[in-house]
Short mmCIF file of C-alpha atoms in Angstrom, two decimals:
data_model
loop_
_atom_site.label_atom_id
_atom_site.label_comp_id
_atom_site.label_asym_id
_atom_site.label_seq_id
_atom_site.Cartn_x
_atom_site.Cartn_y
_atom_site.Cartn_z
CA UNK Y 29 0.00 0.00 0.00
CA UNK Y 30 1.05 3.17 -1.38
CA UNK Y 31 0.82 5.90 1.86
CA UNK Y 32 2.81 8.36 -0.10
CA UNK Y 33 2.74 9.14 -3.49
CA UNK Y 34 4.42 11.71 -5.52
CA UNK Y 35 2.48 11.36 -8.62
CA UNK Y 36 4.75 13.07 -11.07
CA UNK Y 37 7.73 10.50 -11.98
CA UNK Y 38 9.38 14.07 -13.52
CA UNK Y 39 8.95 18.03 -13.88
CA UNK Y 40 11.72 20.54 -16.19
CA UNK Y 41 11.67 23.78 -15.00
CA UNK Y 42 13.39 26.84 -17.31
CA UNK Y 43 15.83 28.41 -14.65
CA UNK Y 44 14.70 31.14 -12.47
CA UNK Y 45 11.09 29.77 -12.42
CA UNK Y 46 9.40 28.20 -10.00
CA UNK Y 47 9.15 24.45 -9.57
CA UNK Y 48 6.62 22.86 -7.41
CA UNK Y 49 6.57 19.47 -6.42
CA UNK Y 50 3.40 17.64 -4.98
CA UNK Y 51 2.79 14.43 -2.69
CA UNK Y 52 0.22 13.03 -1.58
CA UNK Y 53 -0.07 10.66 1.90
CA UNK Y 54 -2.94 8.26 2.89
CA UNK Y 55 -2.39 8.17 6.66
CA UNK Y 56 -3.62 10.46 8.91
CA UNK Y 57 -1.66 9.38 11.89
CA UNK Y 58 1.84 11.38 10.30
CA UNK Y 59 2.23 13.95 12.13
CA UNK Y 60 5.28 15.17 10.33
CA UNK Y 61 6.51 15.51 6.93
CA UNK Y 62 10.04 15.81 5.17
CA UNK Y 63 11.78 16.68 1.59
CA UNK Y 64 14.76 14.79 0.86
CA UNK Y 65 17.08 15.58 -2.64
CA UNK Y 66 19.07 13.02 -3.89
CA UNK Y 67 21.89 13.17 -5.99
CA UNK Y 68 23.17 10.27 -8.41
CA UNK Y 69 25.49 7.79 -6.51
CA UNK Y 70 24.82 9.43 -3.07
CA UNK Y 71 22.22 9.10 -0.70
CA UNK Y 72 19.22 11.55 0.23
CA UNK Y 73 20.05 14.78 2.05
CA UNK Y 74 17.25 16.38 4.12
CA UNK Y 75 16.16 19.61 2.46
CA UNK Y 76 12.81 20.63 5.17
CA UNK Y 77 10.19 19.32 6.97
CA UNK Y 78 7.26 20.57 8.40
CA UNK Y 79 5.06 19.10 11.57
CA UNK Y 80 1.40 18.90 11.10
CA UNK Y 81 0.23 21.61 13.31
CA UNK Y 82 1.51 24.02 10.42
CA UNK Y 83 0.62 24.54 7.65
CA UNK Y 84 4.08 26.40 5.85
CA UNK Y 85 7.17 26.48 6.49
CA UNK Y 86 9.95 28.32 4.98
CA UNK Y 87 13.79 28.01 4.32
CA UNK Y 88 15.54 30.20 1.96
CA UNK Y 89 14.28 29.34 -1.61
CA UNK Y 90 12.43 26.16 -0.83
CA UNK Y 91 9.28 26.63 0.92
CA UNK Y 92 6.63 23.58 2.03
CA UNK Y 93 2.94 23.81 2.05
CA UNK Y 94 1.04 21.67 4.03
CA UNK Y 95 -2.86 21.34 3.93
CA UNK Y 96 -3.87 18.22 5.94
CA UNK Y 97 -7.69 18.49 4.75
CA UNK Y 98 -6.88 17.15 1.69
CA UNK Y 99 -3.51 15.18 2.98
CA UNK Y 100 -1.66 16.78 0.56
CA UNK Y 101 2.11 18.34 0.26
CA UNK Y 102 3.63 20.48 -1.91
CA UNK Y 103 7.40 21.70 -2.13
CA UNK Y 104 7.87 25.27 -3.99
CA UNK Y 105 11.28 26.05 -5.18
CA UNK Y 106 11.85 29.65 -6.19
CA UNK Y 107 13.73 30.57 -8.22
CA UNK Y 108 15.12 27.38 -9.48
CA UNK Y 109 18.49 26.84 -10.14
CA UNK Y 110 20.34 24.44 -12.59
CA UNK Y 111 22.00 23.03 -9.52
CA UNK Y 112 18.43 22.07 -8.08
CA UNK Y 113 18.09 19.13 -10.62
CA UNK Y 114 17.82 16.02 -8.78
CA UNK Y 115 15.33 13.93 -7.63
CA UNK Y 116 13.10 14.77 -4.89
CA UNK Y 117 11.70 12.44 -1.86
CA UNK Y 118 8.20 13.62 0.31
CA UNK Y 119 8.53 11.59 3.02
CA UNK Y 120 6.14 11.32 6.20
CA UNK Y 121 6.33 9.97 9.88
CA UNK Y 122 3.83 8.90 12.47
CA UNK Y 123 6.48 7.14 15.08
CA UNK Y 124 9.76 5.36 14.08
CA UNK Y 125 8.97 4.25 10.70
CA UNK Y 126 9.71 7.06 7.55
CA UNK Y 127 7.39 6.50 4.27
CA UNK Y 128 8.74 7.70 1.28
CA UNK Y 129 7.48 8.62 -1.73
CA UNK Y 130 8.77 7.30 -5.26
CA UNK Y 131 10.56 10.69 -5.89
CA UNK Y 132 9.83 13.33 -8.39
CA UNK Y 133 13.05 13.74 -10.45
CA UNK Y 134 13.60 17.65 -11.58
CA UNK Y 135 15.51 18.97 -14.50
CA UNK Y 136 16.26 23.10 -13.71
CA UNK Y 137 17.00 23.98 -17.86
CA UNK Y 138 19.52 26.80 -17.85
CA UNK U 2 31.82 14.48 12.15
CA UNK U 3 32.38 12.84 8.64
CA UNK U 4 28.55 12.12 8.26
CA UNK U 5 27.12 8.37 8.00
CA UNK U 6 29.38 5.97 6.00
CA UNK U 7 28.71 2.68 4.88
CA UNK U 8 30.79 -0.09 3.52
CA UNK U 9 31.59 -1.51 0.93
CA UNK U 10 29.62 0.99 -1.45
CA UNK U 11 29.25 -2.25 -3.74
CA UNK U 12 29.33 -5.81 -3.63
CA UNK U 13 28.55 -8.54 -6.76
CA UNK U 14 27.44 -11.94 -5.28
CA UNK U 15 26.46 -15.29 -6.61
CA UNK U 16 22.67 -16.40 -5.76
CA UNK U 17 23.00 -18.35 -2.31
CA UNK U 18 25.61 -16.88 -0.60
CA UNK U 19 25.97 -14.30 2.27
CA UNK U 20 26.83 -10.89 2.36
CA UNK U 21 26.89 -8.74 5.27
CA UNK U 22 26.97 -4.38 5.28
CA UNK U 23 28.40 -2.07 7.54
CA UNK U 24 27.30 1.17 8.65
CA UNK U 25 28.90 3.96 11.03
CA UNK U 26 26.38 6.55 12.23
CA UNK U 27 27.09 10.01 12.65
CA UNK U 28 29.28 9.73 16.72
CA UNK U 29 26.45 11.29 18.62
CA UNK U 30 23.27 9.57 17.23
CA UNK U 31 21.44 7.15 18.86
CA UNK U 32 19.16 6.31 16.05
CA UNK U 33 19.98 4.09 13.22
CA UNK U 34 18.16 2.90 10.32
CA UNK U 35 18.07 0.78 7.48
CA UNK U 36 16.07 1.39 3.86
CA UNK U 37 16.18 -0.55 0.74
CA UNK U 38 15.65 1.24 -2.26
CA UNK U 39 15.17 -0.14 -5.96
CA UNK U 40 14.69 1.27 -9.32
CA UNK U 41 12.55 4.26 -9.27
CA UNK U 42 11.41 4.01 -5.87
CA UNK U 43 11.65 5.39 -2.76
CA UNK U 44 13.78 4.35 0.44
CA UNK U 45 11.78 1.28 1.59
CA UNK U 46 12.23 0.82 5.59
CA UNK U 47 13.51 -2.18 6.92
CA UNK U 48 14.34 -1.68 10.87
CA UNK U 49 15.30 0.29 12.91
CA UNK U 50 17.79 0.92 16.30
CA UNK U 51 17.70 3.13 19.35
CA UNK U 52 20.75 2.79 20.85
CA UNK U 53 21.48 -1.08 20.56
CA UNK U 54 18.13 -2.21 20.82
CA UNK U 55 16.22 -3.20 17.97
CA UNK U 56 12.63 -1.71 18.25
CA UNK U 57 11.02 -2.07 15.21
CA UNK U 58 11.11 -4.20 11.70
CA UNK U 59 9.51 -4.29 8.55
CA UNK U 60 7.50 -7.26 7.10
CA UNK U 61 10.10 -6.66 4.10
CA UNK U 62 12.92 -8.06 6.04
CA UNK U 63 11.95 -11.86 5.72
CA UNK U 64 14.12 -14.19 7.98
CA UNK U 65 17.24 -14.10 6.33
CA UNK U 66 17.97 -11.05 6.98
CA UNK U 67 19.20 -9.81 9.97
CA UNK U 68 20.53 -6.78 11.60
CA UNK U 69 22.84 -6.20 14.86
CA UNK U 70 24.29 -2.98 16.57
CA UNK U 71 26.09 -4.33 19.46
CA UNK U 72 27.36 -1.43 21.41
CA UNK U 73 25.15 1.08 19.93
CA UNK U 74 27.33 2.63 17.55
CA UNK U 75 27.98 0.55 14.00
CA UNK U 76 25.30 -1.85 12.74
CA UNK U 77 25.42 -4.65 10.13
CA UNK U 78 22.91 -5.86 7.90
CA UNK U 79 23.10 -9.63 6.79
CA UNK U 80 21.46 -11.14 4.12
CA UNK U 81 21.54 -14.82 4.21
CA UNK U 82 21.11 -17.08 0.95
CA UNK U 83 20.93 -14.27 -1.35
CA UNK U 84 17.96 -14.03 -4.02
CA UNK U 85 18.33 -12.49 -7.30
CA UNK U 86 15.11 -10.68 -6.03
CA UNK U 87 17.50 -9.07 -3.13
CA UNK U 88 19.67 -6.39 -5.49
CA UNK U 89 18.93 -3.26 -4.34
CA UNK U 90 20.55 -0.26 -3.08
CA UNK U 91 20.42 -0.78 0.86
CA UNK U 92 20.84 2.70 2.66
CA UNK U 93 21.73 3.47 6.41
CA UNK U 94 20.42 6.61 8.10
CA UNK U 95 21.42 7.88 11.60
CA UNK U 96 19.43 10.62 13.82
CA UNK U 97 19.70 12.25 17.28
CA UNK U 98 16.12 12.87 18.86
CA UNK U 99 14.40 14.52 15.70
CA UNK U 100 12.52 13.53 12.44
CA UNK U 101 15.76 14.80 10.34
CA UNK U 102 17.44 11.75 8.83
CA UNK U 103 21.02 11.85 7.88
CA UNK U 104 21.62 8.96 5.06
CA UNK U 105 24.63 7.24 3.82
CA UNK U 106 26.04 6.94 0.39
CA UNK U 107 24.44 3.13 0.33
CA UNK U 108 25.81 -0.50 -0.55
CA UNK U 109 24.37 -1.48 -4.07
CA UNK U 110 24.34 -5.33 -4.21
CA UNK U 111 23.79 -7.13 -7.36
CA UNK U 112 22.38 -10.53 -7.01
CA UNK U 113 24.03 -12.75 -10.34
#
């Protein structure tokens, strides 16, 4: 069973833009909610998280929406940058177990 | 603090035999984790450490596989018997008391 899904397998951004990446999560026990980037041949890096008793959070460029009506996440990177292609994990906890999504691999086109 | 490492980053076995993975968590974190991740999926959890004590498992890790950290630093992963089905990249992460996972660069076993 699919908890999380990130329903876009890939997005291409033109540089400068904004990209915005969405999950989705079935559970409603996870109470908090991460974005990992992974680049090739190394392993995920936390990017931000959010807990469930917000709704945004903010870091820089990369901002997370969360609206736990419709259990639904979205990550908003502005303005993209060339270096910002990788793929991209939602991932969401409810105790010591971390779902992840299947990733949403972005290209940032200079 | 070199971040999580893991060892060997690869390994090529023959169908049957045993491999075992090693992973060194970041000094100061008392949680430790294992994933398995294949082809154009996520990190798939398999268990899970606080300190040396193994508190939770996945169905995923069927009985050959097994996982120790002794003293409550390093862990191993075993897989016993290996199945072609078993290739995967198989990722450690470490944590203090937060959500934050810090991952290693993964072992990618290949199953011939």
């Amino acid at each position: 069973d699919q908890q999380v899904k990130q329903n876009s397998p890939s997005l291409s951004v033109q540089e400068g833009r904004i990209s915005i990446l969405n999950c989705d999560y079935t559970n409603s026990m996870f109470d908090y909610f991460l974005w990992y980037k992974k680049y090739p041949a190394e392993g995920p890096t936390f990017l931000i998280s959010i807990s469930s008793i917000k709704d945004k959070n903010e870091d820089g460029r990369f901002t997370v929406f969360l609206n736990k009506s419709a259990k639904h996440l979205s990550l908003h990177i502005v303005p993209s940058q060339p270096g910002d292609s990788a793929v991209y994990f939602c991932a969401a906890t409810g105790g010591f177990k971390t779902i992840f999504g299947a990733g949403t691999r972005l290209f940032v086109k200079a | 603090d070199t971040g999580v490492s893991q060892d060997p980053r690869h390994k090529i076995t023959k169908r049957g035999q045993n491999v075992t993975f090693r992973c060194d968590p970041i000094s100061e974190h008392n949680r430790l984790y294992w994933y398995r991740q294949t082809l154009g999926q996520g990190p798939e959890f398999l268990t899970y450490f606080q300190n040396e004590a193994q508190l939770e498992k996945s169905r995923l890790l069927s009985d050959r596989f097994s996982a120790e950290r002794p003293k409550g630093s390093f862990s191993t992963l075993e897989i016993q018997r290996t199945e072609q089905g078993d290739s995967a990249m198989y990722l450690c992460a470490s944590s203090r008391q937060g959500n934050e996972q810090f991952f290693g660069p993964g072992t990618r076993l290949t199953v011939l």
